[in-house]
Tab-separated table of C-alpha atoms and ligand atoms in Angstrom:
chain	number	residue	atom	x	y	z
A	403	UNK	CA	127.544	195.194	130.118
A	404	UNK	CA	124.387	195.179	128.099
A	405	UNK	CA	125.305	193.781	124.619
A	406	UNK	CA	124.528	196.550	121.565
A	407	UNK	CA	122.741	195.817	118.454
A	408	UNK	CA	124.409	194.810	115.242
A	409	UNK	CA	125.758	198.285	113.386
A	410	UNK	CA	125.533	200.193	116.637
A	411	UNK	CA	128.944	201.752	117.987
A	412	UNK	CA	129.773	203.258	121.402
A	413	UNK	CA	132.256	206.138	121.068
A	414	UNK	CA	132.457	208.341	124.280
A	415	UNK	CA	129.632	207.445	125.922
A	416	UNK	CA	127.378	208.424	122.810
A	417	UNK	CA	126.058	205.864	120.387
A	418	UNK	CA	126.235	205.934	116.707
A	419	UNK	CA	124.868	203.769	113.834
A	420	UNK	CA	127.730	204.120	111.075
A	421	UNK	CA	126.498	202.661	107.294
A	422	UNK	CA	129.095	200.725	105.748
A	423	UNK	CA	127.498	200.461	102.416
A	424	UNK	CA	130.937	201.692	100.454
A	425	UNK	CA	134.347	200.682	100.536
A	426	UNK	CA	135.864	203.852	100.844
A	427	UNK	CA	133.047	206.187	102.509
A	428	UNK	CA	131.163	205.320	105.858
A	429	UNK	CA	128.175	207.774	107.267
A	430	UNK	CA	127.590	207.738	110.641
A	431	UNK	CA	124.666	209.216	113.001
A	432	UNK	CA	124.589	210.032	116.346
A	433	UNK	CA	121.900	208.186	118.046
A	434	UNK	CA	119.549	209.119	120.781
A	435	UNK	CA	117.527	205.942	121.270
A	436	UNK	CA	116.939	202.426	119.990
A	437	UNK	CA	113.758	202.483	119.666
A	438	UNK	CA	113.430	198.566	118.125
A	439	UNK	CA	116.463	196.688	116.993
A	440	UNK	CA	115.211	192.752	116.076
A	441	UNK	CA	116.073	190.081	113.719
A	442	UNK	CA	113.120	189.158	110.851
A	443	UNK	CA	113.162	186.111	109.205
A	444	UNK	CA	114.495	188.371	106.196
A	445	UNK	CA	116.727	191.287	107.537
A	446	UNK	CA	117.930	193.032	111.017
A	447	UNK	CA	115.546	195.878	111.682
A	448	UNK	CA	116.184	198.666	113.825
A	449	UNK	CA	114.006	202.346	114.312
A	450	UNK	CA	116.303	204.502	115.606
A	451	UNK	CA	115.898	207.717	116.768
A	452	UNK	CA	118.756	209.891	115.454
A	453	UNK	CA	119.845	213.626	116.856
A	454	UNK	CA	119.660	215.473	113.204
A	455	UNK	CA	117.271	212.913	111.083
A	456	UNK	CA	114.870	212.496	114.176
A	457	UNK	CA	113.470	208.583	113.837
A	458	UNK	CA	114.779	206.672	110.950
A	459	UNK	CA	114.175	203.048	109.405
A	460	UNK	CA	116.898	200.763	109.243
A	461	UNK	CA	117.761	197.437	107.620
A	462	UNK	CA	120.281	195.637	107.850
A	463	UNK	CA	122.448	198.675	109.002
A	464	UNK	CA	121.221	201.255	105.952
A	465	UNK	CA	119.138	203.855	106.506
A	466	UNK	CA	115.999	203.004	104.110
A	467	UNK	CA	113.812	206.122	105.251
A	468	UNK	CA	113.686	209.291	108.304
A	469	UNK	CA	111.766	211.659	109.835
A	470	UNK	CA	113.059	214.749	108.610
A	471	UNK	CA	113.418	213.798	104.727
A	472	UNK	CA	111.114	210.615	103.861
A	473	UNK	CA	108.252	212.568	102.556
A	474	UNK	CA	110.172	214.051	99.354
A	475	UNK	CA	111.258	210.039	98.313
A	476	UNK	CA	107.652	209.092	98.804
A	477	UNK	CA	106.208	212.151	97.173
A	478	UNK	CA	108.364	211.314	94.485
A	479	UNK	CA	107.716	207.687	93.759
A	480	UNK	CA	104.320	208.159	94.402
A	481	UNK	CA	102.789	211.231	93.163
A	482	UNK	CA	104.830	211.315	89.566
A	483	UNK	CA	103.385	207.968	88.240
A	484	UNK	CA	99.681	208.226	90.134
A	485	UNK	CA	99.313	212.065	88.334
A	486	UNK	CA	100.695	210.721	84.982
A	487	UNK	CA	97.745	208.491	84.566
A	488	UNK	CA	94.466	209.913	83.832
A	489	UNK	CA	92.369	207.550	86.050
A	490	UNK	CA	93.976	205.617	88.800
A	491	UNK	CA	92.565	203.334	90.760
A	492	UNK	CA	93.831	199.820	91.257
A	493	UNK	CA	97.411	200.369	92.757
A	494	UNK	CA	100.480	197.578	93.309
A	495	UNK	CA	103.362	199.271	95.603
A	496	UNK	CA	105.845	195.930	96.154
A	497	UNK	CA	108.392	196.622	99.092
A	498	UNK	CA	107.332	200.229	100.710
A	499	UNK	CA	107.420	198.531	104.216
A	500	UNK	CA	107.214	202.094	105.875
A	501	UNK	CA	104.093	202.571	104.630
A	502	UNK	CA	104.908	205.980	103.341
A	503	UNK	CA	104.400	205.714	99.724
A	504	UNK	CA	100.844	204.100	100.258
A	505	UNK	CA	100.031	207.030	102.503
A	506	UNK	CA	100.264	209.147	99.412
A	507	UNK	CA	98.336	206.879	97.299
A	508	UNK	CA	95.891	206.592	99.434
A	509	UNK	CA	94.982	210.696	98.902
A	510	UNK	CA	93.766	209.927	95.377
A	511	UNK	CA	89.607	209.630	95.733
A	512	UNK	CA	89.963	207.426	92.097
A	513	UNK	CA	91.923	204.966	93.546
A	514	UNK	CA	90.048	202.572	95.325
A	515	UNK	CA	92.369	199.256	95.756
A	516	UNK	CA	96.342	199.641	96.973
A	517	UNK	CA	97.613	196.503	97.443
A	518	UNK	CA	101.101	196.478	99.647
A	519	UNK	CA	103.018	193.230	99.040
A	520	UNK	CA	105.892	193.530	101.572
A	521	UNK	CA	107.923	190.720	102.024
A	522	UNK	CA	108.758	191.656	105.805
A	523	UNK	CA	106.060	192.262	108.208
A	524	UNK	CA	107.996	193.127	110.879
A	525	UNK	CA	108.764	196.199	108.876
A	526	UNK	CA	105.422	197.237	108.485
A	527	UNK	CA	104.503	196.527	112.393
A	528	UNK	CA	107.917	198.732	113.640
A	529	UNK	CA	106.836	201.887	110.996
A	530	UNK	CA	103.243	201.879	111.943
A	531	UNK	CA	104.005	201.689	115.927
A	532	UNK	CA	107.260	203.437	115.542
A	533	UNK	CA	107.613	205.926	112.520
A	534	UNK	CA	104.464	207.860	112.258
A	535	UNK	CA	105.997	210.972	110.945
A	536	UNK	CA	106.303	208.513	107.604
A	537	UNK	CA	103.815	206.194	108.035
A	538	UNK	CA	101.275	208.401	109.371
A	539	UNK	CA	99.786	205.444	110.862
A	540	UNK	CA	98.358	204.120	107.664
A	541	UNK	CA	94.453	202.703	108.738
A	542	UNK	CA	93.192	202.884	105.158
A	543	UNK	CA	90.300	200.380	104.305
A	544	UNK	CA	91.415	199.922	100.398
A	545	UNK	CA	94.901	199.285	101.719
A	546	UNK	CA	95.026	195.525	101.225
A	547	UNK	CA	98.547	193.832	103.245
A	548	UNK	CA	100.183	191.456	101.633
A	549	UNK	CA	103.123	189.821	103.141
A	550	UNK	CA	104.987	187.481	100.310
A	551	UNK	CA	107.899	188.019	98.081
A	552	UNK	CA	106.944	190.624	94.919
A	553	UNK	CA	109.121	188.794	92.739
A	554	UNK	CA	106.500	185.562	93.303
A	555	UNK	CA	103.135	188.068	93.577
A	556	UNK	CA	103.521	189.217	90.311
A	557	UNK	CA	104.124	186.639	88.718
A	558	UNK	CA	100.213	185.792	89.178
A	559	UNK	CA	98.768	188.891	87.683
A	560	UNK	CA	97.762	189.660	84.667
A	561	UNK	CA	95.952	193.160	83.608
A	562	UNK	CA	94.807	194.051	87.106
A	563	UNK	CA	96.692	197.224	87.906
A	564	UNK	CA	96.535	200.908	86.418
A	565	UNK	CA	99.741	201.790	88.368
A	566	UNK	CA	102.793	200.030	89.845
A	567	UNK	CA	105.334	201.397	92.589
A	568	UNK	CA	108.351	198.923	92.772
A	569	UNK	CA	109.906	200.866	96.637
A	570	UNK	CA	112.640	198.676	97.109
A	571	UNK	CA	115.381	198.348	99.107
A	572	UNK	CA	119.325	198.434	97.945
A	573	UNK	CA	119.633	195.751	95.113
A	574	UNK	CA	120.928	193.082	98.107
A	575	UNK	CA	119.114	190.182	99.652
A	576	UNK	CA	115.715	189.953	99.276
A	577	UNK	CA	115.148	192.914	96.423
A	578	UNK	CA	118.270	191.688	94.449
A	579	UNK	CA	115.663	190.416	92.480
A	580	UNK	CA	112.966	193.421	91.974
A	581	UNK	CA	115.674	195.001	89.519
A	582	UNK	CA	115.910	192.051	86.975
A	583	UNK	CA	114.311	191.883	83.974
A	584	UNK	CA	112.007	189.125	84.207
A	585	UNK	CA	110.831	190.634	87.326
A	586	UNK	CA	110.040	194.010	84.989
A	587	UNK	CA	108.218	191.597	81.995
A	588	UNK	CA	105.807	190.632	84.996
A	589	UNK	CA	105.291	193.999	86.139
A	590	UNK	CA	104.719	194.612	82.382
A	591	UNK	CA	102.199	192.011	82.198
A	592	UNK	CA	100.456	192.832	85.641
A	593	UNK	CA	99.628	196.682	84.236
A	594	UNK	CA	96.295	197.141	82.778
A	595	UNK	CA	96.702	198.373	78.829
A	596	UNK	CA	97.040	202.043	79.763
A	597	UNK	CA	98.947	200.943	82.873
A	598	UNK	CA	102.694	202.386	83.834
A	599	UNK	CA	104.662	201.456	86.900
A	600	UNK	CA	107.855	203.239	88.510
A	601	UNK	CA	111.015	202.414	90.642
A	602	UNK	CA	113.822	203.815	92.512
A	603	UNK	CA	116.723	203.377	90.137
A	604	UNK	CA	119.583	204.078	92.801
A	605	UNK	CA	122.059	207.219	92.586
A	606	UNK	CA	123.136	208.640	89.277
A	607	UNK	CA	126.506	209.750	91.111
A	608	UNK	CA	127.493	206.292	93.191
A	609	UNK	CA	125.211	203.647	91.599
A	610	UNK	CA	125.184	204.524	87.301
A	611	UNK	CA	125.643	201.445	86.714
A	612	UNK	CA	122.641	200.214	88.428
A	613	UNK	CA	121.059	202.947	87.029
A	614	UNK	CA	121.192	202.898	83.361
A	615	UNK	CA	120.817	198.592	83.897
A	616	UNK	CA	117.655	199.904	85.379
A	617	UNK	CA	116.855	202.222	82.426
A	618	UNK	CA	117.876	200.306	79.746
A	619	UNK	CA	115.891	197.158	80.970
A	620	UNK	CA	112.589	199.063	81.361
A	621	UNK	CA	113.093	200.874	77.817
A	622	UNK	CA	113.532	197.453	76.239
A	623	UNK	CA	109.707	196.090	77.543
A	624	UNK	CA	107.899	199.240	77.902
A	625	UNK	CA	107.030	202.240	74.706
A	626	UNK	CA	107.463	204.946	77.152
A	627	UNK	CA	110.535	205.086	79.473
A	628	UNK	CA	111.449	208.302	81.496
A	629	UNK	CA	113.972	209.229	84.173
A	630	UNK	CA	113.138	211.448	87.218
A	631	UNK	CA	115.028	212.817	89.930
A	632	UNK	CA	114.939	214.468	93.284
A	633	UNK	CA	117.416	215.499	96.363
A	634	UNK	CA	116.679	212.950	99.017
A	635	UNK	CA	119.631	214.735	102.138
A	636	UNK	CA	119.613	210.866	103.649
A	637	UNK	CA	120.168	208.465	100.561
A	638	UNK	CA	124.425	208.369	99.407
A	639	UNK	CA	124.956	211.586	97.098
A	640	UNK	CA	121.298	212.932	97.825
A	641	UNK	CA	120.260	213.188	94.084
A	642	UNK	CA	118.251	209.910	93.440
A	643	UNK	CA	116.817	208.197	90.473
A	644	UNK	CA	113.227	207.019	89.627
A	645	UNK	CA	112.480	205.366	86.430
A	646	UNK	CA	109.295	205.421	84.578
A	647	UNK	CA	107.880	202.367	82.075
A	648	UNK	CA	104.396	203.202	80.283
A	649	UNK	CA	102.323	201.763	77.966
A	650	UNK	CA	100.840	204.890	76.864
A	651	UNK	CA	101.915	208.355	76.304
A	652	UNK	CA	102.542	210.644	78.890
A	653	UNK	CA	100.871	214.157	79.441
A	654	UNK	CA	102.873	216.756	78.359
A	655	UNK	CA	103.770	219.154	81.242
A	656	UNK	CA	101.559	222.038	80.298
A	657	UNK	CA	98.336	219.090	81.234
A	658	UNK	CA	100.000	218.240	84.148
A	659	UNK	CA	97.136	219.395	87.003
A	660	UNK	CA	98.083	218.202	90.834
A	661	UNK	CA	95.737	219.577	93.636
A	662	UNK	CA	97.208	216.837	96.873
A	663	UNK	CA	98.019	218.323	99.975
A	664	UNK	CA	101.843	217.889	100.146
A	665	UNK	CA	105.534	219.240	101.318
A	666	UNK	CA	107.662	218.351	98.455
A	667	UNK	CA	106.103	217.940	94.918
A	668	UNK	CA	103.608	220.364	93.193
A	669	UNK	CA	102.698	221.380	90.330
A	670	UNK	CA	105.804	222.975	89.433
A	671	UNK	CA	108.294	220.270	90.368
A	672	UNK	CA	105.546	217.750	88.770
A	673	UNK	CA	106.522	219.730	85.059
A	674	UNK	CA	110.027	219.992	85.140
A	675	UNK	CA	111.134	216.842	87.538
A	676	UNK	CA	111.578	214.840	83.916
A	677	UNK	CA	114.597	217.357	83.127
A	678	UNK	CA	117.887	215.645	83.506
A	679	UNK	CA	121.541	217.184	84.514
A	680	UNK	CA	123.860	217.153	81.731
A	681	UNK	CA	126.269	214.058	82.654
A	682	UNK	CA	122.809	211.793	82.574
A	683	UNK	CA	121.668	212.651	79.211
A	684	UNK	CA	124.877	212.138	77.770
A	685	UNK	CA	125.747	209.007	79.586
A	686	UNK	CA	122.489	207.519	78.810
A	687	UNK	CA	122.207	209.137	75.050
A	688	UNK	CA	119.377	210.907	75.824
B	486	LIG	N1	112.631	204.120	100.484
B	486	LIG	C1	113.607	203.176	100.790
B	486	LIG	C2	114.883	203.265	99.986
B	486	LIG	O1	114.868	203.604	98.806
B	486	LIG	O2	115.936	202.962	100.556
B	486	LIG	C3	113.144	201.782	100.796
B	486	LIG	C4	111.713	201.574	101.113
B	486	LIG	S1	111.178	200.147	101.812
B	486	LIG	C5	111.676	200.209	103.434
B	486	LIG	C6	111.937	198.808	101.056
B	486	LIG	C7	111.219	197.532	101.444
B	486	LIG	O3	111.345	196.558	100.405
B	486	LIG	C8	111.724	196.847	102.720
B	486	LIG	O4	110.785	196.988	103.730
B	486	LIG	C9	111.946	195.382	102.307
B	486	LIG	O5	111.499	194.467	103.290
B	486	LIG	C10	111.110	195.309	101.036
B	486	LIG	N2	111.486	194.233	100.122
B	486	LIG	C11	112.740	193.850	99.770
B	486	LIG	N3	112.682	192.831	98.906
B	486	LIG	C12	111.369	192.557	98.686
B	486	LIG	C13	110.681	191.603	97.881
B	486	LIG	N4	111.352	190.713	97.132
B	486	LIG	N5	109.322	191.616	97.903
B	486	LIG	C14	108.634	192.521	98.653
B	486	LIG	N6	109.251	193.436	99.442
B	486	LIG	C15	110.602	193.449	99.457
């Protein structure tokens, strides 16, 4: 009997990848195919493709992006920061393996450098072969690959980037690191004056206490910090968290002009996507 993949289950004939990133809670999808399922020197990645979220990334048995739902995380992380500054157009994303987020980037005419430091290059081969739907096959020219650890890469930059995009993974393994603050002073110091750079700050209903760490080490190096949130269906709890560091003002939302061709964000979501629920204010004294 042929041997399944880490994370993979049999259960009447069907097979099913179940997440067991909580204690008390496991998620599991019904799987059609494997599509890739291989060991990097870093992590286990698999592309699955999945009966309700259609293909879907996954490391080390947690579902990092899909099909049917990637384009409102990437929207999110990519469009809020790269509209909030007047004139992007160098461009850090560290992680963002599925190339999604530097799809988006890659619509802004002003930008003309996006470099991609990914520390797994197997991820990057599997989602450009094997996840088009997310990385739309991402063949831009000022897309520069660079395959090293972020927490190293920025280290070595000083003043070079208008905006940063910190897509990491779960704060495990290899991006335990990208939510620490010495890893945020170096972002600070790799952002051009005007510069401002964003991450995924984990779920304000399972992960708060990653989450306010998150906002409360940003706010500490950076004169502008700002939550935002959206409803990503495939990440635990579907609201998620993205927090904002700048160096300069903001626009208020009445400036706010966005004119990409998109599914999820627009204008109107661009405005108001700064508003928190209730139990975040008050838990972060906002
Ligand atoms: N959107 C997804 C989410 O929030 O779950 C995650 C996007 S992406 C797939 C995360 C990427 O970060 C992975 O491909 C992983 O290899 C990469 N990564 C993790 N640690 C890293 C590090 N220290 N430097 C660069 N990339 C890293």
């Amino acid at each position: 009997m042929q041997q399944l993949p880490p994370f993979i289950q049999k259960h009447e004939g069907d097979l099913w990848l179940t997440e067991n990133e909580r204690e008390n809670l496991k998620l599991s999808y019904r799987v059609k195919e494997i599509v890739v399922s291989a060991q990097s020197p870093y992590q286990h990645v698999m592309i699955l493709d999945s009966y309700d979220f259609g293909r879907m990334l996954v490391l080390d048995g947690v579902v990092q992006t899909t099909s049917l739902d990637g384009f409102i995380y990437n929207e999110m992380i990519s469009h809020v920061p790269l509209t909030m500054h007047p004139h992007p157009q160098t461009v850090l994303i560290i992680g963002g393996g599925d190339c999604g987020a530097a799809r988006e980037a890659a619509k802004y005419e002003s930008v003309q450098q996006i470099d991609m430091v990914e520390i797994d290059e197997m991820v990057v081969k599997a989602c450009k072969e094997h996840l088009q739907d997310v990385s739309g096959n991402l063949s831009d020219p000022r897309v520069r690959f660079l395959y090293q650890d972020g927490v190293e890469f920025v280290k070595g930059a000083e003043e070079v980037y208008d905006v940063i995009i910190v897509d990491s993974s779960d704060p495990i393994g290899p991006a335990k690191q990208l939510f620490e603050l010495d890893f945020y002073r170096n972002l600070y110091k790799a952002l051009k004056q005007d510069g401002l750079m964003v991450c995924q700050s984990q779920s304000p209903i399972f992960h708060f206490d990653v989450l306010e760490q998150t906002y409360r080490r940003i706010d500490s190096l950076f004169p502008v910090t700002r939550m935002y949130t959206a409803i990503v269906p495939t990440y635990p709890g579907g609201l998620w968290s993205f927090t904002l560091g700048s160096k300069r003002e903001l626009p208020q939302p009445d400036d706010v002009r966005f004119d990409k061709e998109t599914q999820y964000i627009n204008e109107d979501i661009l405005k108001r996507c700064f508003q928190l629920p209730q139990f975040m204010k008050t838990k972060l004294s906002l």
